[in-house]
PDB file of C-alpha atoms in Angstrom:
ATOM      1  CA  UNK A  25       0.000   0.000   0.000  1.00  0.00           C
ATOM      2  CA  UNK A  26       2.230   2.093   0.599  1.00  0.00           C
ATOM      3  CA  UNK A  27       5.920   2.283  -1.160  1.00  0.00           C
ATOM      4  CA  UNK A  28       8.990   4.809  -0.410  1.00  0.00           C
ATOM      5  CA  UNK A  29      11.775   4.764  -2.838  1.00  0.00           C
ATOM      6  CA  UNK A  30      14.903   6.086  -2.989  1.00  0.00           C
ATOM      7  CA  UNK A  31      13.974   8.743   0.003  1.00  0.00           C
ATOM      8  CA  UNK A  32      16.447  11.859   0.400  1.00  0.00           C
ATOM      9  CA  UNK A  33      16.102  14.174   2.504  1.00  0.00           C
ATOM     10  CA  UNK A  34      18.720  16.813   3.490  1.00  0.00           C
ATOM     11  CA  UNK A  35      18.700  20.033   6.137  1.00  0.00           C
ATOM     12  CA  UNK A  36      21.497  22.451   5.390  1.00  0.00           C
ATOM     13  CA  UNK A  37      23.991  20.441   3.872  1.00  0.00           C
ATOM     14  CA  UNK A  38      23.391  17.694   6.526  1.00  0.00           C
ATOM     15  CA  UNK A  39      22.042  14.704   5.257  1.00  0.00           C
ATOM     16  CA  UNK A  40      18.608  13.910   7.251  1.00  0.00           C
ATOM     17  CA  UNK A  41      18.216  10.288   5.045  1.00  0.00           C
ATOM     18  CA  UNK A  42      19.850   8.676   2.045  1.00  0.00           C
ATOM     19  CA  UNK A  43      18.216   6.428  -0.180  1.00  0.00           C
ATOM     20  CA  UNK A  44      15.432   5.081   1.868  1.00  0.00           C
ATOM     21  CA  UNK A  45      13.206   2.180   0.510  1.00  0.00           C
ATOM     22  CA  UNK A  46      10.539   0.506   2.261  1.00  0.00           C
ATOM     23  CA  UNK A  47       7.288  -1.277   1.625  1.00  0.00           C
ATOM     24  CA  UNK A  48       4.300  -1.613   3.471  1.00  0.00           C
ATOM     25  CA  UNK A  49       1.150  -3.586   2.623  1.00  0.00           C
ATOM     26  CA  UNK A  50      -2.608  -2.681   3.175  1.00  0.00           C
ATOM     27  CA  UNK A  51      -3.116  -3.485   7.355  1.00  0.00           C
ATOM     28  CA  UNK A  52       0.386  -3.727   8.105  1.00  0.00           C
ATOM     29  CA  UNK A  53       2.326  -2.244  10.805  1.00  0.00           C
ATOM     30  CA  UNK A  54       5.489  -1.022   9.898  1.00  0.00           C
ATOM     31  CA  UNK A  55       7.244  -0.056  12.996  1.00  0.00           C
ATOM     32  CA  UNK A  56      10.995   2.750  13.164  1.00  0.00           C
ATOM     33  CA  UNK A  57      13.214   2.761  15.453  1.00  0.00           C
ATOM     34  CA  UNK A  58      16.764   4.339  15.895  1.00  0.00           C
ATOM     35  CA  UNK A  59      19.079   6.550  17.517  1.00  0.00           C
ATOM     36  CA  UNK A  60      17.588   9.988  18.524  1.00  0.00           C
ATOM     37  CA  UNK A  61      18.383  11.925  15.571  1.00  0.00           C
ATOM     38  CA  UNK A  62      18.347   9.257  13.293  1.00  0.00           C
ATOM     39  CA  UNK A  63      15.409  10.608  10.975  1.00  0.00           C
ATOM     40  CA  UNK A  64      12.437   8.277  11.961  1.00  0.00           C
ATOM     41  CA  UNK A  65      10.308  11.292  12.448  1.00  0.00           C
ATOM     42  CA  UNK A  66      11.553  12.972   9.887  1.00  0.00           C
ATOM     43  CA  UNK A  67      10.458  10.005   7.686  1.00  0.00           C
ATOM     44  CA  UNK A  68       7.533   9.675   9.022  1.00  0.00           C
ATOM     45  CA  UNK A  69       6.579  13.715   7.873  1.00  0.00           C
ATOM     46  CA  UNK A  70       7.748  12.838   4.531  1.00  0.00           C
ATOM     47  CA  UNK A  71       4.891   9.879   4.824  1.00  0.00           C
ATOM     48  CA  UNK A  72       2.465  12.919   5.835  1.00  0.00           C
ATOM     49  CA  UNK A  73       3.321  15.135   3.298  1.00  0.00           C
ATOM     50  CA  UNK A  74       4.724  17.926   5.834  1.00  0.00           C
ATOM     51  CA  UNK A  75       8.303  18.721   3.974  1.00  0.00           C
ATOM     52  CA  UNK A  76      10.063  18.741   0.976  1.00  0.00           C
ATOM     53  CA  UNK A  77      12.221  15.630   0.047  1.00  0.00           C
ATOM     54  CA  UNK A  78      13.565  13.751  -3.294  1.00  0.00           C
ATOM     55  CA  UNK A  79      12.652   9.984  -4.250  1.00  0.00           C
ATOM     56  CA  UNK A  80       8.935   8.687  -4.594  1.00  0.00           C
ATOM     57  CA  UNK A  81       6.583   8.271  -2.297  1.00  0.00           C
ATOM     58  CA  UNK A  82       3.238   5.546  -3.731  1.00  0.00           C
ATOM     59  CA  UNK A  83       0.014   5.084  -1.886  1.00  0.00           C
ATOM     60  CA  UNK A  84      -2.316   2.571  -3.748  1.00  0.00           C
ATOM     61  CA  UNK A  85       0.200   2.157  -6.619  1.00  0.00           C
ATOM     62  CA  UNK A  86      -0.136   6.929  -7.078  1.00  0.00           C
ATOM     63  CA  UNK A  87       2.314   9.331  -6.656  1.00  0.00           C
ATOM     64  CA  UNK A  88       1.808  11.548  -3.727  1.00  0.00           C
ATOM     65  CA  UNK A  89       2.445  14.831  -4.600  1.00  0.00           C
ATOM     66  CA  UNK A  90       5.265  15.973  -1.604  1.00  0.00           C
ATOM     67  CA  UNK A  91       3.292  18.874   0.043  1.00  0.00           C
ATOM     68  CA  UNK A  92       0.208  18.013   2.324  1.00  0.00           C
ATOM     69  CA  UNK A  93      -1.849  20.898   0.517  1.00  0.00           C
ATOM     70  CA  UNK A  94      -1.951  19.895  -2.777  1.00  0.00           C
ATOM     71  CA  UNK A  95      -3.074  16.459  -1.056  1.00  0.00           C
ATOM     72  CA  UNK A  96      -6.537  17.959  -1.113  1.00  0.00           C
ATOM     73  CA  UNK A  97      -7.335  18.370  -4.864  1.00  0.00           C
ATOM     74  CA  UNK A  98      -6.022  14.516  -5.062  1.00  0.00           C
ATOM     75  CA  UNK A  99      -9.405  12.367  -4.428  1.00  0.00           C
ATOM     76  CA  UNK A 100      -7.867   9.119  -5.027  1.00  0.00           C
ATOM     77  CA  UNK A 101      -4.988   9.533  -2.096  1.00  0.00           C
ATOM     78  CA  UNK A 102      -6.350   7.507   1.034  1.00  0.00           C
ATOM     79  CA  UNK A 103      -7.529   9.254   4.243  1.00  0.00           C
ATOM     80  CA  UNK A 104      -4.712   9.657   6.557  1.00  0.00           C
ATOM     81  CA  UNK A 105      -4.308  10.472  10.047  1.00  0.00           C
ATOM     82  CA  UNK A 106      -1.194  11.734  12.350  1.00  0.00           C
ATOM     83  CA  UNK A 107      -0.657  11.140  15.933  1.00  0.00           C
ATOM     84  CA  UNK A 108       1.951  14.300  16.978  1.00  0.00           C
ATOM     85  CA  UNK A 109       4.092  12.680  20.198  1.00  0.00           C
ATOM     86  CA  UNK A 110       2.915  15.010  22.607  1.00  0.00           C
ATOM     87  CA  UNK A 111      -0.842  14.889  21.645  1.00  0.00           C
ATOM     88  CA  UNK A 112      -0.755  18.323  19.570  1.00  0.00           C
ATOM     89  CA  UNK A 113      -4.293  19.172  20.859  1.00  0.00           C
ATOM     90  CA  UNK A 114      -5.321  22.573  20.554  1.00  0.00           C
ATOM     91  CA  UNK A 115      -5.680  24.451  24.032  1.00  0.00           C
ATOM     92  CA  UNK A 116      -8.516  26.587  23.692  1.00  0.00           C
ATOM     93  CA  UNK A 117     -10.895  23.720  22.767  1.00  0.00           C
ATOM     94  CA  UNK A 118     -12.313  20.824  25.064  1.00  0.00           C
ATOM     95  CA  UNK A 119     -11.826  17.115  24.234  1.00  0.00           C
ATOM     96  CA  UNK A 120     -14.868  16.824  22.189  1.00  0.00           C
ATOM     97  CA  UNK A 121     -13.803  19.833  20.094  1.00  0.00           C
ATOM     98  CA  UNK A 122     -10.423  18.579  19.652  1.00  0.00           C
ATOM     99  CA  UNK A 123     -11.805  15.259  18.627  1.00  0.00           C
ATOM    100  CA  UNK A 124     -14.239  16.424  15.990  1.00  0.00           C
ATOM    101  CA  UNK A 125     -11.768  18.807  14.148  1.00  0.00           C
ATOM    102  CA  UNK A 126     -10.479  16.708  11.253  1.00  0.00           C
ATOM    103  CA  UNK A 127     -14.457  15.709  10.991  1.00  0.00           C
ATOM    104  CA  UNK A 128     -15.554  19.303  11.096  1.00  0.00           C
ATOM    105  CA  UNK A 129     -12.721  19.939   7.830  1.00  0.00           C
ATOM    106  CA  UNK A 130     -13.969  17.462   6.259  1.00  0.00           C
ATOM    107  CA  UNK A 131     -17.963  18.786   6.160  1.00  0.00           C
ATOM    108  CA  UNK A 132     -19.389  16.047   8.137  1.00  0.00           C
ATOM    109  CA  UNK A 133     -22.575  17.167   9.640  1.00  0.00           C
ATOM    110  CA  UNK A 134     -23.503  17.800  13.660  1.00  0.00           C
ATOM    111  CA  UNK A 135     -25.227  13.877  14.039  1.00  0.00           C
ATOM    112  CA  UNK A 136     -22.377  12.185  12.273  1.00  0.00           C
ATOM    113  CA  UNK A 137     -19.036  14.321  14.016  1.00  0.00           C
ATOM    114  CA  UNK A 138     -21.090  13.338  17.512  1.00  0.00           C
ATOM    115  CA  UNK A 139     -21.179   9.983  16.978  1.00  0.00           C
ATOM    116  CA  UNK A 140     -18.108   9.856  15.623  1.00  0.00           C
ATOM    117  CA  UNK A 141     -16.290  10.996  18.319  1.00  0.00           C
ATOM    118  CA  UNK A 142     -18.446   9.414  21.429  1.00  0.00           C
ATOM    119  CA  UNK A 143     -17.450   6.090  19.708  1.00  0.00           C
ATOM    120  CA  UNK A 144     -14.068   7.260  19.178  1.00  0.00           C
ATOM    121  CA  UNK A 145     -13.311   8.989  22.907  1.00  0.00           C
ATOM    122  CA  UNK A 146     -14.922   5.323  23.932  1.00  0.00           C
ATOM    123  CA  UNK A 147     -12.458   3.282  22.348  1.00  0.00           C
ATOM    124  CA  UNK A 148      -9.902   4.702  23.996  1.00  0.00           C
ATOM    125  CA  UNK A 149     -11.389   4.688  27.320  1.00  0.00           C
ATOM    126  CA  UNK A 150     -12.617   8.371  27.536  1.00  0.00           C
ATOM    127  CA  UNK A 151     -16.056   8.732  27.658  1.00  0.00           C
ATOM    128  CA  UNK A 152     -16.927  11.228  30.220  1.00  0.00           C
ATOM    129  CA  UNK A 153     -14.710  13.318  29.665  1.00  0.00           C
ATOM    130  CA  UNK A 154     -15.440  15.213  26.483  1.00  0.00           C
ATOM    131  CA  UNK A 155     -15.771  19.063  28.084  1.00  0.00           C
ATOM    132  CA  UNK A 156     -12.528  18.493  29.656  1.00  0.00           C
ATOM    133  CA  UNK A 157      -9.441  20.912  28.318  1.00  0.00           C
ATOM    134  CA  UNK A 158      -6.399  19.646  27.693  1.00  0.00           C
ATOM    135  CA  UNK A 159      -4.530  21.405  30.851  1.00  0.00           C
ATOM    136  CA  UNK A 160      -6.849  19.421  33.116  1.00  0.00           C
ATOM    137  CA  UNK A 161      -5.553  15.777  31.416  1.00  0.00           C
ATOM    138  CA  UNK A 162      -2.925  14.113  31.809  1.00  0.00           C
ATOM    139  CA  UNK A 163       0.016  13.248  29.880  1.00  0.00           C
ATOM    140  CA  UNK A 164      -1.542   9.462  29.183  1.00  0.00           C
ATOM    141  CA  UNK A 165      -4.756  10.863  28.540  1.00  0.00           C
ATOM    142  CA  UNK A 166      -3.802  13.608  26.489  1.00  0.00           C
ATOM    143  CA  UNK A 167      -2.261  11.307  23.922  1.00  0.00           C
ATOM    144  CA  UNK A 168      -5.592   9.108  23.956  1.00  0.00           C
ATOM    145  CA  UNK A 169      -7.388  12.227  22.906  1.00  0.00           C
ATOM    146  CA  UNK A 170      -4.729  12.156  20.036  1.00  0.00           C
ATOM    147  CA  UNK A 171      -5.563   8.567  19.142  1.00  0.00           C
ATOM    148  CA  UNK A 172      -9.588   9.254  19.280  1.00  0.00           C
ATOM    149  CA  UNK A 173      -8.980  12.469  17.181  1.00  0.00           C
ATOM    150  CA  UNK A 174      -6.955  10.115  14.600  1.00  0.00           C
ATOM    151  CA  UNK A 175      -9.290   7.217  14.153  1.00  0.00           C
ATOM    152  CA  UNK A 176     -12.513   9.083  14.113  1.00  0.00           C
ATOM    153  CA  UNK A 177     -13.073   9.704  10.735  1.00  0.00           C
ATOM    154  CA  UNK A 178     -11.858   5.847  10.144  1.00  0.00           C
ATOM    155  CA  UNK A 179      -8.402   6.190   8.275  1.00  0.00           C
ATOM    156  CA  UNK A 180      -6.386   4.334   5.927  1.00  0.00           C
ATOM    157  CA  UNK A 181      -3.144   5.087   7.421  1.00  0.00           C
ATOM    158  CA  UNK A 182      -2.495   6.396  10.905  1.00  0.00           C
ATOM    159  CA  UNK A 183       1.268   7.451  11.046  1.00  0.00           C
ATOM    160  CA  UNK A 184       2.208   7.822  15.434  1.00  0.00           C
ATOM    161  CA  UNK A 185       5.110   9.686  16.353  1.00  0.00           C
ATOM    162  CA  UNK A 186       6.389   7.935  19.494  1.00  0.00           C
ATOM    163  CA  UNK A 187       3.310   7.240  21.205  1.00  0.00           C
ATOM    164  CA  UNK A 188       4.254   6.161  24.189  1.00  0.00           C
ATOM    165  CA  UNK A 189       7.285   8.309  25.094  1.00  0.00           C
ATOM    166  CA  UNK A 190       7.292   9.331  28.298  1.00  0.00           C
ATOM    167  CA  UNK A 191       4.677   7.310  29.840  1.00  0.00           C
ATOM    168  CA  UNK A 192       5.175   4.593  32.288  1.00  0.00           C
ATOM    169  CA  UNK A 193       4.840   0.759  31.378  1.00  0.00           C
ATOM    170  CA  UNK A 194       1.165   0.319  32.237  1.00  0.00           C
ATOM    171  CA  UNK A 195      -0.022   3.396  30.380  1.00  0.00           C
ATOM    172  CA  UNK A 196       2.517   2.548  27.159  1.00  0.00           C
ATOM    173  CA  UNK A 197       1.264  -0.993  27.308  1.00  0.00           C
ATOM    174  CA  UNK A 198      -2.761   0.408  27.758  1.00  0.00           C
ATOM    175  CA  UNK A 199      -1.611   2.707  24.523  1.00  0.00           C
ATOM    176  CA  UNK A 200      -0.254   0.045  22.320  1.00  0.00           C
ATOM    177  CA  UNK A 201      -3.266  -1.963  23.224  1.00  0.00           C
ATOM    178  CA  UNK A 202      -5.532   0.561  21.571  1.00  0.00           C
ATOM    179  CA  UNK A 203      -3.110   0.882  18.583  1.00  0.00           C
ATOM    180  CA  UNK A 204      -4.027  -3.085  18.203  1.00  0.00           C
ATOM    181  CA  UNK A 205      -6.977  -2.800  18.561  1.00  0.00           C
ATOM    182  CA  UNK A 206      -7.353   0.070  15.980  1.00  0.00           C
ATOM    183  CA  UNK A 207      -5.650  -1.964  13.491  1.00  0.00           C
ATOM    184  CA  UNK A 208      -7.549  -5.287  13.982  1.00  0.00           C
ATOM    185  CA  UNK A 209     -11.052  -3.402  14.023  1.00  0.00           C
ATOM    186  CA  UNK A 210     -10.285  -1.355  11.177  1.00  0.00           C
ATOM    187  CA  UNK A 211      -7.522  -3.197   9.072  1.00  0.00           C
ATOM    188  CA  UNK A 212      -5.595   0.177   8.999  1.00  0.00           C
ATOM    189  CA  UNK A 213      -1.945   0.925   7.873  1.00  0.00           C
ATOM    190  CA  UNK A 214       0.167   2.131  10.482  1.00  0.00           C
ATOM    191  CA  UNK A 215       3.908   3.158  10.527  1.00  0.00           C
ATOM    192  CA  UNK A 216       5.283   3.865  14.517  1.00  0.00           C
ATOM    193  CA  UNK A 217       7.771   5.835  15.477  1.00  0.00           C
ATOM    194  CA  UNK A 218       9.330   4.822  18.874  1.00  0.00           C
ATOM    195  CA  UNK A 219      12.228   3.406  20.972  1.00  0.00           C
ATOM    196  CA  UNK A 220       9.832   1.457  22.923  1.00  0.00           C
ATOM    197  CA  UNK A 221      10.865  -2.045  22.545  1.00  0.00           C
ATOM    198  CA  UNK A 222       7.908  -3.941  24.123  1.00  0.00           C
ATOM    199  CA  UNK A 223       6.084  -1.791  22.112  1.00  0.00           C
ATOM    200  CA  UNK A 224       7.585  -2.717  18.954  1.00  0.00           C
ATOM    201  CA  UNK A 225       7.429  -6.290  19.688  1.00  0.00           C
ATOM    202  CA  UNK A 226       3.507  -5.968  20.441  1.00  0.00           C
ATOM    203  CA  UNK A 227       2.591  -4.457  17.633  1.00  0.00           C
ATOM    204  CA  UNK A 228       4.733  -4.513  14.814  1.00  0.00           C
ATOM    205  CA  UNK A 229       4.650  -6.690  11.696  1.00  0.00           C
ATOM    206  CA  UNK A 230       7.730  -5.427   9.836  1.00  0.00           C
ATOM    207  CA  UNK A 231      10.585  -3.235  11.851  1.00  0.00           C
ATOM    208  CA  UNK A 232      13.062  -0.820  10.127  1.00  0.00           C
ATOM    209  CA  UNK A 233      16.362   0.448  11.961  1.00  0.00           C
ATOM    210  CA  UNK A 234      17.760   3.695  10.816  1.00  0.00           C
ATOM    211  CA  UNK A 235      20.809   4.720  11.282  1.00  0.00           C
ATOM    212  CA  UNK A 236      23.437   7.364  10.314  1.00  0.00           C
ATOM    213  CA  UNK A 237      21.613   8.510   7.559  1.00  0.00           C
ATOM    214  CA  UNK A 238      21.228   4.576   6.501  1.00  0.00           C
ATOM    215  CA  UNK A 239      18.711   1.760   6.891  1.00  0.00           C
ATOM    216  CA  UNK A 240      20.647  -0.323   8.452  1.00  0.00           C
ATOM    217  CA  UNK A 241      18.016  -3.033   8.745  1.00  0.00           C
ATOM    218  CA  UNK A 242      14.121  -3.890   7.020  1.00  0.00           C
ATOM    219  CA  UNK A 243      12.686  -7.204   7.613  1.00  0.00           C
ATOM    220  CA  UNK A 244       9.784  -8.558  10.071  1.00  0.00           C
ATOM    221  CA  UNK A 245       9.599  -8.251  13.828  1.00  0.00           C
ATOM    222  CA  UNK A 246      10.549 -12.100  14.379  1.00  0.00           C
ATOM    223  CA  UNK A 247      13.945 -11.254  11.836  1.00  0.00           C
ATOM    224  CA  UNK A 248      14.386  -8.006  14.337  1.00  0.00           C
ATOM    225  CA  UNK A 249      14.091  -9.593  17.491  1.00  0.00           C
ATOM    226  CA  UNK A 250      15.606 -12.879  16.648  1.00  0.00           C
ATOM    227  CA  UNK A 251      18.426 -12.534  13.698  1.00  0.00           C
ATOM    228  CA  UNK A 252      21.891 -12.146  14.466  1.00  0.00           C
ATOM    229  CA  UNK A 253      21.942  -8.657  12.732  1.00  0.00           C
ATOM    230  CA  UNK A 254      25.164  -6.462  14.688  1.00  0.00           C
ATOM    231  CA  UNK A 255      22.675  -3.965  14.594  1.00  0.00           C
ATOM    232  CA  UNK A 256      19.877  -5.041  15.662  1.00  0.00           C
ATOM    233  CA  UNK A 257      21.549  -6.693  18.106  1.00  0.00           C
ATOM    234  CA  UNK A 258      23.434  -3.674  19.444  1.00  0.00           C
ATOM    235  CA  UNK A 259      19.957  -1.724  19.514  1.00  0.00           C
ATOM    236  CA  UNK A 260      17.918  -4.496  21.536  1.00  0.00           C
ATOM    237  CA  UNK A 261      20.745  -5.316  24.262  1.00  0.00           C
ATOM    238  CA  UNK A 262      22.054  -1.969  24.654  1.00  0.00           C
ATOM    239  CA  UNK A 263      25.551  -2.374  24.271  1.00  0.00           C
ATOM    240  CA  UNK A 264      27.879   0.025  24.180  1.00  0.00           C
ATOM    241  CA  UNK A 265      30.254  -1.933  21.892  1.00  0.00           C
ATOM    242  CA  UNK A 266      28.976  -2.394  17.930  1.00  0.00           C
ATOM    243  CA  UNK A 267      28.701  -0.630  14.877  1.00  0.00           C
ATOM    244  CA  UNK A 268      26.220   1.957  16.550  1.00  0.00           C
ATOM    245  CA  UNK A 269      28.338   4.553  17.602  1.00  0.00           C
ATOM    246  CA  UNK A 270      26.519   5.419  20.557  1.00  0.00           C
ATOM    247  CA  UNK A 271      27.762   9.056  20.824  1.00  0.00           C
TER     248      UNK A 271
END
């Protein structure tokens, strides 16, 4: 479903990414991880159409043009959705608000963005709480406001930068439970950004290491978690010795 080739991306002089190719088919979960710095978020705003960058980027078998704005005159590109890592929920409106914005762009009417969004704040375990404002959540439920505000207008890929970052291990785990179940319920494509590795393991189908520029390894979780890669091997057991320079 979705195909990146030859991906280059470059920030005064520095090289961001070189020659990135991946492939990820319809309802797969394609998951990044790397070194902070390492361009997995970059990548994924390539994915979302947020910056510039050379090489090819396919949905469906199309072209997607690079900028997000001239997204909108394309009607065959697939409805995507993008989880920011710290929620990016706008202050001045309430839960329910924040929810329903992508539904409100897209012309839905009153009945359909309220229903919408119930059933969306209720999959991820926030019903009740729809006049809140964001500076009365928390951290945890801040991002599940992110998540409801993603899925409710039923996607064909969600992208997730780092989703869990910064919460503990029963909150991450409660998160990447509703990232399963979003993708069982709704067969949706999903690339992750994150260093979580229980995370990873939980969800992911396919698992791409970046690194210096480089991908440095593509295959499936079980090849990730269980291959004799140096790099992959380096990453999971945290060792300071390896081709990862860890400066």
């Amino acid at each position: 479903m979705i195909n990146i080739e030859n991906l280059s991306i470059a920030f005064e002089n520095r090289i961001i990414l070189n020659n990135i190719n991946l492939n990820i088919d319809k309802g797969e979960t394609l998951v990044l991880m790397g070194k902070n710095g390492s361009g997995k978020s970059v990548l994924l705003k390539c994915v979302a159409g947020l910056i510039d960058y050379s090489g090819s980027i396919y949905i469906n078998n199309t072209i997607i043009p690079v900028r997000s704005e001239l997204r909108k005159n394309n009607l065959n590109a697939p409805s995507l959705s993008y989880v920011f890592q710290k929620g990016g929920l706008f202050d001045s409106m309430n839960v329910f608000e924040n929810t329903a914005f992508p539904l409100k762009r897209l012309g839905k009417s009153e009945s359909e963005i309220s229903e919408s969004v119930l059933s969306a704040l209720g999959r991820v375990g926030l019903s009740g709480n729809e006049q809140k404002l964001p500076s009365e959540l928390s951290g945890g439920m801040q991002k599940r406001v992110g998540l409801a505000r993603a899925i409710c207008s039923y996607p064909d890929i969600i992208l997730y930068d780092d989703p869990t970052a910064g919460l503990d291990p029963i909150l991450s785990d409660s998160i990447t439970d509703v990232i399963c179940d979003i993708r069982g319920k709704n067969n949706t494509t999903s690339i992750i950004v994150t260093h979580d590795l229980t995370a990873a393991k939980k969800v992911a189908d396919k698992i791409a290491l970046l690194y210096n520029s480089e991908l440095v390894f593509s295959g499936s979780s079980n090849d990730f978690f269980t291959g004799n890669n140096p790099y992959t091997v380096q990453f999971i057991e945290g060792n300071l010795e390896g081709p990862i320079d860890i400066f």
